JSON list of C-alpha atoms in Angstrom, two decimals:
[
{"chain": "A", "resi": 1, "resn": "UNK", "atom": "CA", "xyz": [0.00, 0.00, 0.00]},
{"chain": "A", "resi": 2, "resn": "UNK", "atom": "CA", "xyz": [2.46, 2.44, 0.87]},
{"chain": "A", "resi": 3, "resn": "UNK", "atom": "CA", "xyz": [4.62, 1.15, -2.38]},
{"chain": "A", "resi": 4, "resn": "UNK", "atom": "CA", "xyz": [1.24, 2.37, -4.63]},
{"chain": "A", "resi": 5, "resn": "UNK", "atom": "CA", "xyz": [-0.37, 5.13, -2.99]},
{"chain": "A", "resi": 6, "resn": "UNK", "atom": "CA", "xyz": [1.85, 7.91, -4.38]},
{"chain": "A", "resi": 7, "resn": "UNK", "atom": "CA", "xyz": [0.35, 6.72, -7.93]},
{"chain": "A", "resi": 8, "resn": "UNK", "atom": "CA", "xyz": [-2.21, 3.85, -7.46]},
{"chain": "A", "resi": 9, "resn": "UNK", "atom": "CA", "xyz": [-4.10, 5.39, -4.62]},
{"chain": "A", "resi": 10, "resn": "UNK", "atom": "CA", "xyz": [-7.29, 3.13, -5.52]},
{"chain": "A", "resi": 11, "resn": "UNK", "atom": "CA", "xyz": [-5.10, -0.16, -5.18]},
{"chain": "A", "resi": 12, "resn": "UNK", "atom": "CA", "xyz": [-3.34, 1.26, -2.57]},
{"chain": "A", "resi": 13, "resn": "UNK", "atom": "CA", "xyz": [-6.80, 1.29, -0.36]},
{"chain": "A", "resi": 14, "resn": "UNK", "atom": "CA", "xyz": [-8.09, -1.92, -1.68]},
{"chain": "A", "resi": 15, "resn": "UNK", "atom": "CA", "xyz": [-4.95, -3.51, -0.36]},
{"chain": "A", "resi": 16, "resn": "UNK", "atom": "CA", "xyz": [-5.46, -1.86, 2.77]},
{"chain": "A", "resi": 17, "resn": "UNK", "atom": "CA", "xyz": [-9.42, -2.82, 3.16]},
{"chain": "A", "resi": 18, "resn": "UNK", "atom": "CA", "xyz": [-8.35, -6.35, 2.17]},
{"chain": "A", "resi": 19, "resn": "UNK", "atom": "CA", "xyz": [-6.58, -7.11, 5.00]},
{"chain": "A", "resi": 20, "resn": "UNK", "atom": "CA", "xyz": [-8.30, -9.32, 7.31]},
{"chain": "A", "resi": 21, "resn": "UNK", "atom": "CA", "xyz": [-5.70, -11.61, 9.63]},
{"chain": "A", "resi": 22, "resn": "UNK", "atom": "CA", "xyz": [-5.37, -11.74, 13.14]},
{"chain": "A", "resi": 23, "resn": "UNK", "atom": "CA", "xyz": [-4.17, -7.72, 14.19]},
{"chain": "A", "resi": 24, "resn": "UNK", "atom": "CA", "xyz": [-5.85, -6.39, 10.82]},
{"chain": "A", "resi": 25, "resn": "UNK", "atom": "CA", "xyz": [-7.26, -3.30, 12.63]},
{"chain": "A", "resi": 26, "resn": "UNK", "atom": "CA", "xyz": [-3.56, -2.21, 14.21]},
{"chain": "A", "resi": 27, "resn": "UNK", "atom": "CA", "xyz": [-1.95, -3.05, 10.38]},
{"chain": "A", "resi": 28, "resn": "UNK", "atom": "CA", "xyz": [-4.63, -0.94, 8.69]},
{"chain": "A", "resi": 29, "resn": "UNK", "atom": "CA", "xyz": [-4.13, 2.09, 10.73]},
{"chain": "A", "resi": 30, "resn": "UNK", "atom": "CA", "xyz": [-0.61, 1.72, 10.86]},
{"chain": "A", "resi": 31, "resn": "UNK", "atom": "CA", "xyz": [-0.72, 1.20, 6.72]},
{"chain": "A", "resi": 32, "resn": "UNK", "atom": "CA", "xyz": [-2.92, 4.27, 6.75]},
{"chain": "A", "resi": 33, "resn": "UNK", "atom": "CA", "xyz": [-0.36, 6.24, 8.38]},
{"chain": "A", "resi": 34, "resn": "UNK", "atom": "CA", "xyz": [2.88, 5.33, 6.61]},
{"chain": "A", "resi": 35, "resn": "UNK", "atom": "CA", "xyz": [0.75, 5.96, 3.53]},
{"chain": "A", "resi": 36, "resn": "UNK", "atom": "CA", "xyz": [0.00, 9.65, 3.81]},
{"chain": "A", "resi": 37, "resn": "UNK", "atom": "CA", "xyz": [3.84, 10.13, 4.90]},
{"chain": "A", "resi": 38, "resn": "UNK", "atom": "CA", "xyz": [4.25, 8.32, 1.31]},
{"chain": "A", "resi": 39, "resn": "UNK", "atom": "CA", "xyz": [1.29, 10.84, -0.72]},
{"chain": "A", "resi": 40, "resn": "UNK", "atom": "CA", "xyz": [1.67, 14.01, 1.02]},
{"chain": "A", "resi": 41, "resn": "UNK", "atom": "CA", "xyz": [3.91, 15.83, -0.82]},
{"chain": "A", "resi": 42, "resn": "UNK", "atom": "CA", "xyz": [1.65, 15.47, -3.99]},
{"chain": "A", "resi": 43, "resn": "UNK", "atom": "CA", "xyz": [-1.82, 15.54, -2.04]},
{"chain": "A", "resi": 44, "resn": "UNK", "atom": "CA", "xyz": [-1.50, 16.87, 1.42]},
{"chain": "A", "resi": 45, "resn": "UNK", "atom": "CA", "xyz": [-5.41, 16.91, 1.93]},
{"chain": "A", "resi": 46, "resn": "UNK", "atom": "CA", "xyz": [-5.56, 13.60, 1.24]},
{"chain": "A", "resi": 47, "resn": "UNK", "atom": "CA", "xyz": [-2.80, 13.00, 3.38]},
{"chain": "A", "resi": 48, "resn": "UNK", "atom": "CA", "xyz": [-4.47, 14.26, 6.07]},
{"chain": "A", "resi": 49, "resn": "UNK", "atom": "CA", "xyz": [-7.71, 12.11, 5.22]},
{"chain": "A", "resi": 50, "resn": "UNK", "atom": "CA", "xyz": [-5.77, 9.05, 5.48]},
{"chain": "A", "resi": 51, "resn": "UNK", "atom": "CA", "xyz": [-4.20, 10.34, 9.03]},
{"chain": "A", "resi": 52, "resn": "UNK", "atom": "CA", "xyz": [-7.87, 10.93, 10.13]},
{"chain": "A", "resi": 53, "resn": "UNK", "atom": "CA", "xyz": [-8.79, 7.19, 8.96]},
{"chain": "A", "resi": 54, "resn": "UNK", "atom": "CA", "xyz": [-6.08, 5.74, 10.66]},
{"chain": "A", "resi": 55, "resn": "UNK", "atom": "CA", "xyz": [-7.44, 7.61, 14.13]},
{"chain": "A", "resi": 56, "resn": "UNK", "atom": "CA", "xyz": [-10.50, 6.55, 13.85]},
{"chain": "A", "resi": 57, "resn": "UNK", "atom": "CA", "xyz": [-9.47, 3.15, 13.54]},
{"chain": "A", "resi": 58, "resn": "UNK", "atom": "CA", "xyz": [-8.02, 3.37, 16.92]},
{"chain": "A", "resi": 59, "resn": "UNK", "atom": "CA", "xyz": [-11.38, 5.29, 18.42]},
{"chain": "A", "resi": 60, "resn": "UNK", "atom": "CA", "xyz": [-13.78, 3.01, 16.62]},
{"chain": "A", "resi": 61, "resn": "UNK", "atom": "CA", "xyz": [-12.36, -0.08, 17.48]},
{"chain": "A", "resi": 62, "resn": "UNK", "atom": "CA", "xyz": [-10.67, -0.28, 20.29]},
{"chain": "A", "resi": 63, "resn": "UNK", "atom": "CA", "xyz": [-11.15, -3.76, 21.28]},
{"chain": "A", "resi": 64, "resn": "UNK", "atom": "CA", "xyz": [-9.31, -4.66, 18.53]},
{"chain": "A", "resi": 65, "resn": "UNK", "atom": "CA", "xyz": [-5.80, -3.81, 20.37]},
{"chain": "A", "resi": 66, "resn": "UNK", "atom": "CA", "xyz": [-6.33, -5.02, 23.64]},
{"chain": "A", "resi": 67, "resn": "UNK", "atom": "CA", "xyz": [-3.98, -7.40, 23.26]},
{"chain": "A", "resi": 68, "resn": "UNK", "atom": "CA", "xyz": [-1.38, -5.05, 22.52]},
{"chain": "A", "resi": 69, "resn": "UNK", "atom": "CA", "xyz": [-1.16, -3.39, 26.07]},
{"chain": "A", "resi": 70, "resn": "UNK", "atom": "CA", "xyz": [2.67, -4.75, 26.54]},
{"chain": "A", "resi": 71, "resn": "UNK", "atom": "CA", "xyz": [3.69, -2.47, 23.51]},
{"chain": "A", "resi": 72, "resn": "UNK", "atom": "CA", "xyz": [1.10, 0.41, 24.97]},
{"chain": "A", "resi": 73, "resn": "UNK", "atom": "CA", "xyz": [-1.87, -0.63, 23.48]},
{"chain": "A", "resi": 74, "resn": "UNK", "atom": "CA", "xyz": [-3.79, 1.84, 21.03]},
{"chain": "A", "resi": 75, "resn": "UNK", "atom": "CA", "xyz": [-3.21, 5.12, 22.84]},
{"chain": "A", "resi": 76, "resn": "UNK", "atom": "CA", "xyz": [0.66, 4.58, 21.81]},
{"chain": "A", "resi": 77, "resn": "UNK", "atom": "CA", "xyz": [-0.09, 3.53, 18.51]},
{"chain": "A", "resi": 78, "resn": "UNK", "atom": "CA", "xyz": [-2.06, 6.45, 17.97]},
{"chain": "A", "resi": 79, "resn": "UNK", "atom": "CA", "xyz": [0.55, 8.69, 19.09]},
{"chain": "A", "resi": 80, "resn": "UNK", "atom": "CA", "xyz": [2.51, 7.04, 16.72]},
{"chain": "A", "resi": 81, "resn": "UNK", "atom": "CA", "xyz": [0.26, 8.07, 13.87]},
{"chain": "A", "resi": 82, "resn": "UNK", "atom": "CA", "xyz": [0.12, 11.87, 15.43]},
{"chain": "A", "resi": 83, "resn": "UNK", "atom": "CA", "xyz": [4.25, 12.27, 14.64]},
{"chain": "A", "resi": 84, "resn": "UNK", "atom": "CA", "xyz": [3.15, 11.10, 11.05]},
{"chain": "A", "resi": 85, "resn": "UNK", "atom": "CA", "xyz": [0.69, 13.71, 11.07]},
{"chain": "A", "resi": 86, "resn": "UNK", "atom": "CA", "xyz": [2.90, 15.96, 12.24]},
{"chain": "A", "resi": 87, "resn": "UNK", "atom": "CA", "xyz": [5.36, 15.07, 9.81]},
{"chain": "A", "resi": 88, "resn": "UNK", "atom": "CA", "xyz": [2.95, 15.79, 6.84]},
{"chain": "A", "resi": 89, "resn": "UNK", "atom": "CA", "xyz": [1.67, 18.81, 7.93]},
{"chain": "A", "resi": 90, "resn": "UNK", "atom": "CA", "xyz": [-1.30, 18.31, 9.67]},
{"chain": "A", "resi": 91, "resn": "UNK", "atom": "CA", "xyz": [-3.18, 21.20, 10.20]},
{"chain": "A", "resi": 92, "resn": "UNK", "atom": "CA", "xyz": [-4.99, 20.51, 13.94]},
{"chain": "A", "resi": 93, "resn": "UNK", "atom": "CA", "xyz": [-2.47, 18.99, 15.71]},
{"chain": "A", "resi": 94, "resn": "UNK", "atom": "CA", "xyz": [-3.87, 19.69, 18.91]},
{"chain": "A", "resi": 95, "resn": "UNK", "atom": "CA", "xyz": [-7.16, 17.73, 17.89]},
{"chain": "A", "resi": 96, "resn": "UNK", "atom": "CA", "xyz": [-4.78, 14.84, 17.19]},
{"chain": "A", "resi": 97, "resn": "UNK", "atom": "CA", "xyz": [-3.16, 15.15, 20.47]},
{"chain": "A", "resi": 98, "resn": "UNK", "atom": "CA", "xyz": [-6.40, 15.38, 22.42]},
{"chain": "A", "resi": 99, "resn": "UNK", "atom": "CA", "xyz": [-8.12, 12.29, 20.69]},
{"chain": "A", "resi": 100, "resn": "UNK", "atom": "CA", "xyz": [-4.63, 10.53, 21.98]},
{"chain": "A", "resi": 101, "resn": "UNK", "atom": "CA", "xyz": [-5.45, 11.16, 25.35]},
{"chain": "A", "resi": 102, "resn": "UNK", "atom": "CA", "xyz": [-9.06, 10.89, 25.22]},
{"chain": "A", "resi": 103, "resn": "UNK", "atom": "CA", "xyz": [-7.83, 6.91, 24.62]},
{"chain": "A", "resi": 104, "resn": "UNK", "atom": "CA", "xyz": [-5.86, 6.50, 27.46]},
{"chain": "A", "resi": 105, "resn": "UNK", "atom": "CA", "xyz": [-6.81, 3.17, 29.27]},
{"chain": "A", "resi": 106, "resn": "UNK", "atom": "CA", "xyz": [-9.40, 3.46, 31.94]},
{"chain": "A", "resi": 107, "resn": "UNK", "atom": "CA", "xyz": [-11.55, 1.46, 33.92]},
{"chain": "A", "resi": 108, "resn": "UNK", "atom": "CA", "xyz": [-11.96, -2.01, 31.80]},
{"chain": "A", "resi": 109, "resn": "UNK", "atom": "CA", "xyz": [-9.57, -0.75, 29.20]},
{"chain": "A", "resi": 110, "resn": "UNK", "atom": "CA", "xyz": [-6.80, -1.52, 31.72]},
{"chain": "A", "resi": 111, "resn": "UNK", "atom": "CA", "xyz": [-5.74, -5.10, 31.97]},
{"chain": "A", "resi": 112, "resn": "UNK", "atom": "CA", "xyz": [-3.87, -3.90, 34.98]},
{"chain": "A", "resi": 113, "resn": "UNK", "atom": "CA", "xyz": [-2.02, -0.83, 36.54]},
{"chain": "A", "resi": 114, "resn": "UNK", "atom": "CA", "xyz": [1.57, -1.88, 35.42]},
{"chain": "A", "resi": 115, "resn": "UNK", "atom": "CA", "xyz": [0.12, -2.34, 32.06]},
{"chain": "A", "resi": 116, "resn": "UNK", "atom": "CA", "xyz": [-1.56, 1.39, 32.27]},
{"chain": "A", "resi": 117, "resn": "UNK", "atom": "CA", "xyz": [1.65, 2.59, 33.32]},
{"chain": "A", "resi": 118, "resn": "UNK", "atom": "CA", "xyz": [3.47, 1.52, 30.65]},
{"chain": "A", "resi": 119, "resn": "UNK", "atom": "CA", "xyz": [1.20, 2.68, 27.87]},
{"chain": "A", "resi": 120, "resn": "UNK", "atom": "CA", "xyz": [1.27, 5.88, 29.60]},
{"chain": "A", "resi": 121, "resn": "UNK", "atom": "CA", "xyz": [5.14, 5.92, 29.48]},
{"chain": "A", "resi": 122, "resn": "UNK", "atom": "CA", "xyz": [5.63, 4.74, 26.01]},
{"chain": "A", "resi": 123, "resn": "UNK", "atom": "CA", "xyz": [2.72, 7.27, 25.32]},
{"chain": "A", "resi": 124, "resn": "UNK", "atom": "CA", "xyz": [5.13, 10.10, 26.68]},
{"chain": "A", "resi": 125, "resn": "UNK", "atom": "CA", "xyz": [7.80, 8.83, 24.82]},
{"chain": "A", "resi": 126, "resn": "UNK", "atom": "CA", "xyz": [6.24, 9.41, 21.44]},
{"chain": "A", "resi": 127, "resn": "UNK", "atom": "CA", "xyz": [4.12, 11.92, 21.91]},
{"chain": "A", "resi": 128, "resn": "UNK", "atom": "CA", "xyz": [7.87, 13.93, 23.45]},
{"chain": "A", "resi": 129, "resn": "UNK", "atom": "CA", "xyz": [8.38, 14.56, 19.52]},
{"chain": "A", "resi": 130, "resn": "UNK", "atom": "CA", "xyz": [5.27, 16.35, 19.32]},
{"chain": "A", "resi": 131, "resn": "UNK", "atom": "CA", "xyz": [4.13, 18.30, 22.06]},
{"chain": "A", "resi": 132, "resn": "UNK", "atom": "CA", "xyz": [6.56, 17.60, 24.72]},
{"chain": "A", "resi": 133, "resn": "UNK", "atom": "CA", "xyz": [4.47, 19.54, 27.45]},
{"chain": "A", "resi": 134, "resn": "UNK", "atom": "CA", "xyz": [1.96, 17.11, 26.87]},
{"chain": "A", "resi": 135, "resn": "UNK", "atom": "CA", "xyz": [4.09, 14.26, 27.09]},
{"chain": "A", "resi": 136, "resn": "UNK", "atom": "CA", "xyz": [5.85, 15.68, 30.48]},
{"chain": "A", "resi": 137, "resn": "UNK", "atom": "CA", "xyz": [2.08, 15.46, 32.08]},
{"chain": "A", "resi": 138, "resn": "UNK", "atom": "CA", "xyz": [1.28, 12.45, 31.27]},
{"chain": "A", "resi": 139, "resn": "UNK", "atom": "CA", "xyz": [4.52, 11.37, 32.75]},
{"chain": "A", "resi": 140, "resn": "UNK", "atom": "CA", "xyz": [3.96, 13.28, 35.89]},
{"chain": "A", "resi": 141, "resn": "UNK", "atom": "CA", "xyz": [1.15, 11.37, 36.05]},
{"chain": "A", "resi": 142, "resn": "UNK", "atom": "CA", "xyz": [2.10, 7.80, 35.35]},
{"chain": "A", "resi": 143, "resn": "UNK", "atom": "CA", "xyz": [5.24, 7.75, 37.13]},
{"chain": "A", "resi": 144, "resn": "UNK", "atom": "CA", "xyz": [5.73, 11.05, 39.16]},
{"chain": "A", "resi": 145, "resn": "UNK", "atom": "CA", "xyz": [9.54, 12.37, 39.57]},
{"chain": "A", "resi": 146, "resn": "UNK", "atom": "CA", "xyz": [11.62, 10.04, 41.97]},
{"chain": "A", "resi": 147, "resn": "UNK", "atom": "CA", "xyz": [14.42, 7.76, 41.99]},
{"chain": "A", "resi": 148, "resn": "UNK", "atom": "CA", "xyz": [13.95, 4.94, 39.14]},
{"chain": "A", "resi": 149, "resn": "UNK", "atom": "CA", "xyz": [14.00, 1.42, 41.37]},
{"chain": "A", "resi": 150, "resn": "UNK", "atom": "CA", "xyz": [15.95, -1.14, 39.67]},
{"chain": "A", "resi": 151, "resn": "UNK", "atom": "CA", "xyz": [14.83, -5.12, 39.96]},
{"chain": "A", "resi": 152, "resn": "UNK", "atom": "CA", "xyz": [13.36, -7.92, 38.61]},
{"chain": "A", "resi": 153, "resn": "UNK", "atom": "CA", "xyz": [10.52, -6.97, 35.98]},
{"chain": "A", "resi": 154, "resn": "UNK", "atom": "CA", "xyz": [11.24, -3.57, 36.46]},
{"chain": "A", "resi": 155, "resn": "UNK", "atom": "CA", "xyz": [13.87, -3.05, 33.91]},
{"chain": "A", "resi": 156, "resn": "UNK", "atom": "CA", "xyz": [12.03, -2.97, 30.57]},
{"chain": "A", "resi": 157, "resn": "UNK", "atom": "CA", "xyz": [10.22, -0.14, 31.99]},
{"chain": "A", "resi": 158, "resn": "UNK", "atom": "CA", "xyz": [12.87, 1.76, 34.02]},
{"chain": "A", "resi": 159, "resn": "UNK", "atom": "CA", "xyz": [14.74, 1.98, 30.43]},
{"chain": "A", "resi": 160, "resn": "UNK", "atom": "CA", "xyz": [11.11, 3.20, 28.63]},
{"chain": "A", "resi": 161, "resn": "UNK", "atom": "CA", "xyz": [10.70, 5.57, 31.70]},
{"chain": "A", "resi": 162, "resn": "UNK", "atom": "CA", "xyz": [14.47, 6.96, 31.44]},
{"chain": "A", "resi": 163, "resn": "UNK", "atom": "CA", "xyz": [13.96, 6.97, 27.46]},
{"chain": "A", "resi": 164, "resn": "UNK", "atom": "CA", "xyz": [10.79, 9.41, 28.33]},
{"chain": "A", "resi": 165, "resn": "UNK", "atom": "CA", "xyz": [12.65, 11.37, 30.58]},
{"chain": "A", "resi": 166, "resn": "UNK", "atom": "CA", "xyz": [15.19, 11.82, 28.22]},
{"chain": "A", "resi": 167, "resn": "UNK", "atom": "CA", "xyz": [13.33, 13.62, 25.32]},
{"chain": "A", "resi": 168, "resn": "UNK", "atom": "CA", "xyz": [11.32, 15.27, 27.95]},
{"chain": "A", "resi": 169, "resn": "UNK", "atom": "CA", "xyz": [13.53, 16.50, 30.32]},
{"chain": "A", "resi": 170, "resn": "UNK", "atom": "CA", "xyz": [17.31, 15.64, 29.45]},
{"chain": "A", "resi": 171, "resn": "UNK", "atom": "CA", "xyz": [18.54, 17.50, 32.60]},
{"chain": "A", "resi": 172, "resn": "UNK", "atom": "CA", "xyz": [16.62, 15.54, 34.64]},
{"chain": "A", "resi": 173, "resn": "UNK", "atom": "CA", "xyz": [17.59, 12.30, 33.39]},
{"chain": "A", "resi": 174, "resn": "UNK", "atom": "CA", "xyz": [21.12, 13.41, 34.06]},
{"chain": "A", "resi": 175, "resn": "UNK", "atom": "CA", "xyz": [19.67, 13.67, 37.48]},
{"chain": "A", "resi": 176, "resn": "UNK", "atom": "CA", "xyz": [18.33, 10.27, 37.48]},
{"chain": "A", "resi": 177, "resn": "UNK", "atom": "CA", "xyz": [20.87, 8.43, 36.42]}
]
């Protein structure tokens, strides 16, 4: 899809509609995104349809990527898709950014709070190269400033929270480590 958007936009979608396997939702608005970076600079607008598609993948079906919590679920995917739209211009970034936060997991969305905290992080981490203000208050909030605990099953995250902290706040991290 992303090969033939730039000049087969119609089989470009079809191949993207066609896909139906196991984690077809997550490819499809992941293929959406990678496709407007690939068609913007000859058709920004519909660029910036195809950024809006792949969001309301992630609204619309959000079931779909509950089983993705360990890699943040669909709140860091979507993020994901808001440096895209970033990258291509997008003209209401801050509508982006708030539908990314308005899918933050939350009462049964949460499989459980160390899962919640780690979408949050990874969350932080991506959304850092768009609105890092953002991204420091969600951080605040999923892991507020202290001393980073090393141990067993906490290192995966320690290195995703230092990563956040990083782009966020590099003389902090300095701090931290």
């Amino acid at each position: 899809a992303y090969e033939l958007v730039p000049t087969r936009r119609e089989d470009a979608m079809r191949v993207v509609e066609g896909m139906d396997t196991h984690g077809a939702a997550k490819m499809k608005a992941e293929a959406l995104g990678w496709m407007a970076k690939a068609v913007a600079p000859r058709d920004r607008q519909f660029a910036h349809s195809l950024i809006d598609k792949s969001m309301a993948i992630y609204w619309d079906q959000a079931d779909e990527f509950r089983g993705w919590s360990s890699f943040g679920g669909r709140t860091a995917f979507a993020a994901g898709v808001v440096v895209q739209a970033k990258e291509v211009g997008y003209s209401d970034m801050g509508l982006l950014v708030n539908r990314v936060l308005a899918m933050r997991p939350a009462g049964t969305d949460v499989c459980s709070p160390r899962d919640s905290q780690q979408a949050s992080i990874l969350t932080a981490t991506i959304l850092a190269m768009v609105d890092p203000e953002c991204a420091k208050q969600i951080l605040l909030s999923a892991a507020p400033r202290g001393p980073v605990a090393a141990g067993a099953g906490n290192v995966i995250e320690n290195l995703d929270l230092l990563q956040a902290w990083a782009l966020i706040d590099p003389e902090y991290t300095v701090t931290l480590i």
